[in-house]
Coordinates of C-alpha atoms in Angstrom, one line a residue:
X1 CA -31.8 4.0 7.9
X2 CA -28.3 4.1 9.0
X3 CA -26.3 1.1 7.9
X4 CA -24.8 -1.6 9.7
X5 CA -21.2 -1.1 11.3
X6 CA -19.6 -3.5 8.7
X7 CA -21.1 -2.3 5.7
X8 CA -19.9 0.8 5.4
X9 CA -17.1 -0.9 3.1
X10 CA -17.9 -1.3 -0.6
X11 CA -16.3 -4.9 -0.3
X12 CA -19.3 -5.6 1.9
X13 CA -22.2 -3.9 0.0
X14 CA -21.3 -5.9 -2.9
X15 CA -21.5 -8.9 -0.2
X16 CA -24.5 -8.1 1.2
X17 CA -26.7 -8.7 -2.1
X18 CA -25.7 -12.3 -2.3
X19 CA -28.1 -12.7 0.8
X20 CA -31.8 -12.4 0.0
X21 CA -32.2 -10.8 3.1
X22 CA -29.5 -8.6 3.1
X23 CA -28.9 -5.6 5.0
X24 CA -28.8 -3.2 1.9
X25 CA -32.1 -4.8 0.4
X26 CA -33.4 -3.4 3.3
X27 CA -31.8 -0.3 3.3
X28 CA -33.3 0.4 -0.5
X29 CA -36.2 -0.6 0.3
X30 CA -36.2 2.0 3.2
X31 CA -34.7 4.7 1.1
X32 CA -37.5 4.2 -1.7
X33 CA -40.3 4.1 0.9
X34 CA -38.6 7.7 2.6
X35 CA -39.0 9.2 -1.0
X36 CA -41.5 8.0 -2.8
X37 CA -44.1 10.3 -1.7
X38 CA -41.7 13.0 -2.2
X39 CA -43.8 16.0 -4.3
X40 CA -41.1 18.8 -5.0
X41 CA -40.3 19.4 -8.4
X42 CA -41.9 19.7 -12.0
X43 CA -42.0 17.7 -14.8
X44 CA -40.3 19.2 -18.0
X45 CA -41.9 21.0 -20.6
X46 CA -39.9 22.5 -23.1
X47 CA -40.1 19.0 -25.0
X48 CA -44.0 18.8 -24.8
X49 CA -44.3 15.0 -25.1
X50 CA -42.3 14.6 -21.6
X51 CA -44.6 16.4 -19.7
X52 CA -46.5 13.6 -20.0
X53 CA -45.0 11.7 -17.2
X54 CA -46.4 9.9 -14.3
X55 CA -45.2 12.5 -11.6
X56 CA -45.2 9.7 -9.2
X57 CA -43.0 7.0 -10.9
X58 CA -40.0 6.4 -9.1
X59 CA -37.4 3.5 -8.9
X60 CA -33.6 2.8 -8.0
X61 CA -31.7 0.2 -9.8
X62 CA -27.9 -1.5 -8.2
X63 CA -25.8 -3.7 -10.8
X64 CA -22.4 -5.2 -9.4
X65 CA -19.6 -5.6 -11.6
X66 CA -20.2 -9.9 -10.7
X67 CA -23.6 -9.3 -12.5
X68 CA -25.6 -9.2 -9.3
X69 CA -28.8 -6.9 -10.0
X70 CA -31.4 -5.1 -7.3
X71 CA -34.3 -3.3 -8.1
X72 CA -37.0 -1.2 -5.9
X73 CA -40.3 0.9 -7.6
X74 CA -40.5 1.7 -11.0
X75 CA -37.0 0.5 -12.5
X76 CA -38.2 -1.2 -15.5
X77 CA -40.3 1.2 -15.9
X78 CA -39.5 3.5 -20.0
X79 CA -38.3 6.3 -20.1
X80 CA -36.2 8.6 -22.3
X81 CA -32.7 8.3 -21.7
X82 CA -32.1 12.5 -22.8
X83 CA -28.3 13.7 -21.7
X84 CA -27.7 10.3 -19.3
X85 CA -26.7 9.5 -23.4
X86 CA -24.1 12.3 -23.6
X87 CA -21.2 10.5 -21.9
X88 CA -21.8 6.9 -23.6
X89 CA -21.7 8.8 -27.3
X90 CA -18.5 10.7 -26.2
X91 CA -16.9 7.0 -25.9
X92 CA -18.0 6.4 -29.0
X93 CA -16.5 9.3 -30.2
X94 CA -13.3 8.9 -28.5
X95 CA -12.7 5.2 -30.1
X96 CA -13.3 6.9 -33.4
X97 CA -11.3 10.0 -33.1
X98 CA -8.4 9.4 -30.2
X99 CA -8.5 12.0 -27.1
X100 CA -6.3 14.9 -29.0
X101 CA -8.9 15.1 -32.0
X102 CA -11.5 15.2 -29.5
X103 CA -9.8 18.3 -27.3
X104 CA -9.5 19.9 -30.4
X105 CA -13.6 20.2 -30.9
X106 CA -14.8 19.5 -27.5
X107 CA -13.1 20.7 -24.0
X108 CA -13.8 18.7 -20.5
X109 CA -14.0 21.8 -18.7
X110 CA -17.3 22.3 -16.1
X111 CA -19.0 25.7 -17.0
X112 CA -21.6 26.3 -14.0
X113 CA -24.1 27.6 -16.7
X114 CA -27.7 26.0 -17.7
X115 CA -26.9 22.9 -19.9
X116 CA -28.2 24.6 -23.0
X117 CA -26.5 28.2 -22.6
X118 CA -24.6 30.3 -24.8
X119 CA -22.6 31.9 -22.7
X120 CA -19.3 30.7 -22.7
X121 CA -19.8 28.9 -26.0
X122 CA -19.7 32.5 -27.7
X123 CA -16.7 33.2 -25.4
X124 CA -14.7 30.4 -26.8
X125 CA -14.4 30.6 -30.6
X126 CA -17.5 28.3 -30.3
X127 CA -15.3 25.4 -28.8
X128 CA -17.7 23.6 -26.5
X129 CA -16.3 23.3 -22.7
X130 CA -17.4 19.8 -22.2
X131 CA -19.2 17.1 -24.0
X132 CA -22.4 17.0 -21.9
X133 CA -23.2 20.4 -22.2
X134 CA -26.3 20.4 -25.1
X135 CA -23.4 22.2 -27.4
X136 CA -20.4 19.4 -26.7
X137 CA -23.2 16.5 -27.2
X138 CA -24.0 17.7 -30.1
X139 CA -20.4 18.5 -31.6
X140 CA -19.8 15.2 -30.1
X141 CA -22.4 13.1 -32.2
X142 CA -21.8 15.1 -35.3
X143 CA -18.4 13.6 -35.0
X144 CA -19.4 9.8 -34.8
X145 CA -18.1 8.2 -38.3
X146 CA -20.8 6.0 -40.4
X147 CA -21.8 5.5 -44.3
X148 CA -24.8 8.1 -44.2
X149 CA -27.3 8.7 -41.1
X150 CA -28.3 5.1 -41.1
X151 CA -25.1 3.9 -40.6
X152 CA -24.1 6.4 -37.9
X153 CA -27.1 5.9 -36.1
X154 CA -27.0 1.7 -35.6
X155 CA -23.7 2.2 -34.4
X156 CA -25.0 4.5 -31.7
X157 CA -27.7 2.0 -31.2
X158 CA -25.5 -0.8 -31.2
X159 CA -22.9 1.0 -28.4
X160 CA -26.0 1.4 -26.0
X161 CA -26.7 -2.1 -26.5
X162 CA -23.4 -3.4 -25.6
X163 CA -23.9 -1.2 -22.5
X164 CA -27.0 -2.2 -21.2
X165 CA -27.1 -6.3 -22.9
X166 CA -30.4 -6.0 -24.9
X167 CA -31.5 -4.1 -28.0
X168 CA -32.9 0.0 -27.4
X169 CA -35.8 1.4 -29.0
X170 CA -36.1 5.5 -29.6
X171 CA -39.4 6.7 -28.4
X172 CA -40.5 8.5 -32.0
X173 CA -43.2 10.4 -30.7
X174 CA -40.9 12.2 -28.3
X175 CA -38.3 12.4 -30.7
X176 CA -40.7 14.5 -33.6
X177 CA -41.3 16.5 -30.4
X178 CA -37.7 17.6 -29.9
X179 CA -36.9 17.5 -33.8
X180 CA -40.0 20.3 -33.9
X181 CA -39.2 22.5 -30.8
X182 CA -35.3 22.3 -30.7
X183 CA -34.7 25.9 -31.9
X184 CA -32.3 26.8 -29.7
X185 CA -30.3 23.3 -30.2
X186 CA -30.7 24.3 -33.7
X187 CA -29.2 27.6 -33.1
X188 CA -26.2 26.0 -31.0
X189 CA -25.4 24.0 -34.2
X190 CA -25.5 26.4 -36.5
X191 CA -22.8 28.3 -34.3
X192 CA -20.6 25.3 -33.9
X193 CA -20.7 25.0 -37.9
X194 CA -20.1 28.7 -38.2
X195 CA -16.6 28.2 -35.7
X196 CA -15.5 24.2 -37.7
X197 CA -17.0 22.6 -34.6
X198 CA -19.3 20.7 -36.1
X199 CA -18.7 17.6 -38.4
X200 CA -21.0 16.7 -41.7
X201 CA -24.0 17.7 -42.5
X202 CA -26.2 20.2 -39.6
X203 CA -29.5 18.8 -39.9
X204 CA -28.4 14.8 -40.1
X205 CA -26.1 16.0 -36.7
X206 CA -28.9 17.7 -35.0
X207 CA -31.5 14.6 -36.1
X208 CA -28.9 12.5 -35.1
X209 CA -28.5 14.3 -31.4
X210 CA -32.2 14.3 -30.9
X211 CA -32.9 10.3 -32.0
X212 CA -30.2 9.8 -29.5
X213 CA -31.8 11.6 -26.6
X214 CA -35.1 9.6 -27.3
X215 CA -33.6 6.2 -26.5
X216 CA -36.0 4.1 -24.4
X217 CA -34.3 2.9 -21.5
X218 CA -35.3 2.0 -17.3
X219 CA -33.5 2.6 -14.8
X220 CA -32.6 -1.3 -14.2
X221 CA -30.4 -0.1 -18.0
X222 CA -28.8 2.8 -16.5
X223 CA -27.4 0.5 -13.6
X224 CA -26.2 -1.7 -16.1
X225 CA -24.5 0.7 -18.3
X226 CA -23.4 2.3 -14.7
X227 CA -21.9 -1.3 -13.8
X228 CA -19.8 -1.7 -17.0
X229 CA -18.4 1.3 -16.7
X230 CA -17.4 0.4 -13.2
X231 CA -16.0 -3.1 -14.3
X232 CA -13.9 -1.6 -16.8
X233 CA -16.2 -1.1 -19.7
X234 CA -17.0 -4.6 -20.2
X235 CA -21.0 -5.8 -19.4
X236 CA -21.1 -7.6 -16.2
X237 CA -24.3 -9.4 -17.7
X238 CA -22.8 -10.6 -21.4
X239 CA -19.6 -10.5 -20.9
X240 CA -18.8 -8.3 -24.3
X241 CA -17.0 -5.0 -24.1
X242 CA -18.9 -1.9 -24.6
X243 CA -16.1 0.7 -24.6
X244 CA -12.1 0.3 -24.8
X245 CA -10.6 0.7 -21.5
X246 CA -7.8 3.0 -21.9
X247 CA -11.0 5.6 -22.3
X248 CA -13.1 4.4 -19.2
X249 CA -11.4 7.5 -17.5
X250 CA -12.5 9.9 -20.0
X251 CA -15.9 9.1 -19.2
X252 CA -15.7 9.1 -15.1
X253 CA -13.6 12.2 -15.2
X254 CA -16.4 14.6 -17.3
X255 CA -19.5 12.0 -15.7
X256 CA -17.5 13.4 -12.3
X257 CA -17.2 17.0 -12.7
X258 CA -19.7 18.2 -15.7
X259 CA -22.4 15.4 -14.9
X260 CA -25.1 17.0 -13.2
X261 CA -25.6 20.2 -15.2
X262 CA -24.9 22.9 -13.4
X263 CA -25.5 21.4 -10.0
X264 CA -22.2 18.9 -10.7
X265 CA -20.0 21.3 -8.3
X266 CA -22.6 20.6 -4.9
X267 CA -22.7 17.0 -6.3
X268 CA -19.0 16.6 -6.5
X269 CA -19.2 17.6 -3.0
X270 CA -21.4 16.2 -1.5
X271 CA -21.8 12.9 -2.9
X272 CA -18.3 12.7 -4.7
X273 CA -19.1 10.1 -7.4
X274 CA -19.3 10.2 -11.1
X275 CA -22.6 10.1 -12.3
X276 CA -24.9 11.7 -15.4
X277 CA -28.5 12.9 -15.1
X278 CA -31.0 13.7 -18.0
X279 CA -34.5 15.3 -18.1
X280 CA -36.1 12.2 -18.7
X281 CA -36.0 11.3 -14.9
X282 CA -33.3 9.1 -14.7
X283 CA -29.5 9.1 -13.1
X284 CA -26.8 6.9 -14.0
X285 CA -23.9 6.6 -11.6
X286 CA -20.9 4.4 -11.7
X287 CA -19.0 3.6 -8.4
X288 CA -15.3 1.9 -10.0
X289 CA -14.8 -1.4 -9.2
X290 CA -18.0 -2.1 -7.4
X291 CA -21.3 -1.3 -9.2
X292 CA -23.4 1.3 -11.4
X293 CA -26.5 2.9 -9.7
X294 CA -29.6 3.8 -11.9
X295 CA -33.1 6.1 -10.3
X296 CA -35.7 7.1 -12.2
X297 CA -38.0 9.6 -11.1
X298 CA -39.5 12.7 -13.4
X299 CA -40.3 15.6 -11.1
X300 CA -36.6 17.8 -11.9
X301 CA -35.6 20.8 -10.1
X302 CA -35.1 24.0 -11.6
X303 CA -31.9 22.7 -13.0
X304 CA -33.1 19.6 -14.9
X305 CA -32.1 17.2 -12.2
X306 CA -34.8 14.0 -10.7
X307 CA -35.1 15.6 -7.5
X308 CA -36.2 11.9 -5.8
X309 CA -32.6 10.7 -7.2
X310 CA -31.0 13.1 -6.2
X311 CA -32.4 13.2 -2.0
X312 CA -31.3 9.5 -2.4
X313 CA -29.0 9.5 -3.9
X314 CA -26.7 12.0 -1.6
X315 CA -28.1 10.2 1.1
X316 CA -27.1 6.8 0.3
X317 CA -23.4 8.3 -0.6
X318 CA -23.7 9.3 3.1
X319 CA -24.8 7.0 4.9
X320 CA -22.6 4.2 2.8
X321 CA -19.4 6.8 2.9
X322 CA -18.6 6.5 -1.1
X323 CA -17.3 9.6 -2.1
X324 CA -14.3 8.9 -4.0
X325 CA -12.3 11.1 -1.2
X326 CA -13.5 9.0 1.5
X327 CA -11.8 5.6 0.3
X328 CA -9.0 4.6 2.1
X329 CA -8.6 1.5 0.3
X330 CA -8.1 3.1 -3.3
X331 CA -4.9 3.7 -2.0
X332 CA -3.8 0.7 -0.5
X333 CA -1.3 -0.5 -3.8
X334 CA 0.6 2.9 -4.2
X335 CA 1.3 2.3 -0.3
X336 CA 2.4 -0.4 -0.6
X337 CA 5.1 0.8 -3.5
X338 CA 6.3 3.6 -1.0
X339 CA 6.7 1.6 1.6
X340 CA 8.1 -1.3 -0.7
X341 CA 5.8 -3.7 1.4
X342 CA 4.4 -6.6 -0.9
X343 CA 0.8 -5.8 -1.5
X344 CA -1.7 -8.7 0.1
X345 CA -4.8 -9.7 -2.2

């Protein structure tokens, strides 16, 4: 499963899907075959409605920034989106408050803790280290502006559409099951409140949060929202711009170091791209410039991450070499400006 001496490059993996025989169709279709009967993991249940799964669904999703989509397994298959969400809503955030007003409510700091801990939240004046942490998400999406909970909660709808180029239904029955068994999420809240963390009213913020995490996407839509990320925040597919650029960053620098709960250190590591993962099963990851990368597969390890995603994932970083450290080419232009060579294109 090793690939070909020439497509290591990204250049040439976007290359090789024009060809309907290309050599990384064949490589996914390998790399879903190596996992699929894969049995490790559980399915979650803390939100009672997702332990509803099938335990064997898996699919992986590839959308280029040129609009050019693969798809292996179960990648249109629904699922809850969960925290994948987190990031997206902390662009919405962003356009409405700048990056200052955010910093002031939410850090971008990794924490190492469980996603949904207290720990450092209580050491912090009940400042939030990062918005993808169940405490930042939900200080985040108390923060998006709107004329009452309607309002605020098509424009969240609306984002995610822009993102992924078709309207998103929330799964309600898995939404009354969060809404009824989020006690701790409630707890978090009320501490965020307590601290001036937390904007409007508690119970439209936390109904809010939870609709959010309930969204209905496949992993085909978390490749796409991957891809427009990597083309600059603007849908390969459509054409219309999801998120401004100037805060594309914002998203691939917390996606990069606080996106895989407290696993994101090892990921950072070993597979060196900025991605987000959510209990629902699915993983979104955005490679700059090149493409966004959805799985979907529900068994998680103990640390709420799609264990099938993540063996292939790391292995297709690998064997493809694309962690951000390992591009040579990223630096090509600055160079160029040192050497005061004129850059070829």
């Amino acid at each position: 499963m090793r690939p070909s001496k020439n497509s290591s490059a990204l250049d040439a993996m976007v290359g090789d899907l024009k060809a309907v025989a290309s050599p990384l169709r064949a490589y996914f279709s390998d790399l879903y075959d190596k996992y699929a009967s894969l049995q490790e993991g559980n399915l979650a249940n803390y939100i009672p409605e997702l332990s509803r799964a099938d335990p064997s669904a898996f699919g992986l999703s590839l959308v280029t920034v040129t609009g050019q989509v693969f798809v292996v397994g179960q990648a249109e298959q629904l699922f809850t989106i969960q925290s994948v969400s987190k990031p997206f809503v902390y662009g919405l955030a962003l356009e409405d408050h700048g990056r200052e007003e955010m910093l002031r409510h939410v850090g971008v700091e990794p924490t190492g803790d469980p996603f949904n801990s207290f720990t450092r939240l209580e050491r912090a004046d009940g400042k939030p280290f990062n918005p993808l942490i169940n405490a930042g998400a939900i200080a985040t999406t108390s923060m998006i502006k709107g004329d009452g909970p309607a309002a605020r909660f098509n424009r969240l709808l609306d984002m995610l559409a822009r993102y992924i180029g078709h309207p998103v239904p929330v799964d309600m029955p898995i939404f009354t099951s969060e809404r009824a068994t989020g006690h701790r999420n409630r707890a978090i809240a009320w501490f965020l409140m307590n601290c001036g963390h937390l904007g409007g009213d508690l119970d439209e913020a936390l109904d809010l949060y939870f609709k959010q995490c309930s969204v209905l996407v496949t992993g085909k839509d978390l490749a796409m929202m991957g891809a427009t990320l990597a083309a600059g925040g603007v849908n390969p597919m459509t054409g219309e711009r999801a998120l401004q650029q100037e805060y594309v960053q914002d998203l691939l620098s917390v996606m990069y170091s606080c996106g895989m709960y407290d696993y994101s250190g090892e990921w950072a590591y070993r597979v060196g791209l900025p991605a987000k993962s959510g209990v629902g099963g699915g993983i979104c990851i955005v490679i700059p410039g090149v493409c966004g990368i959805g799985t979907f597969s529900p068994l998680l390890d103990p640390r709420g991450n799609s264990v099938r995603g993540l063996r292939a994932l790391e292995q297709f970083s690998t064997d493809y070499k694309l962690h951000v450290f390992n591009s040579a080419d990223s630096y090509q232009k600055l160079r160029a400006a040192i050497t005061g060579r004129a850059l070829v294109v």
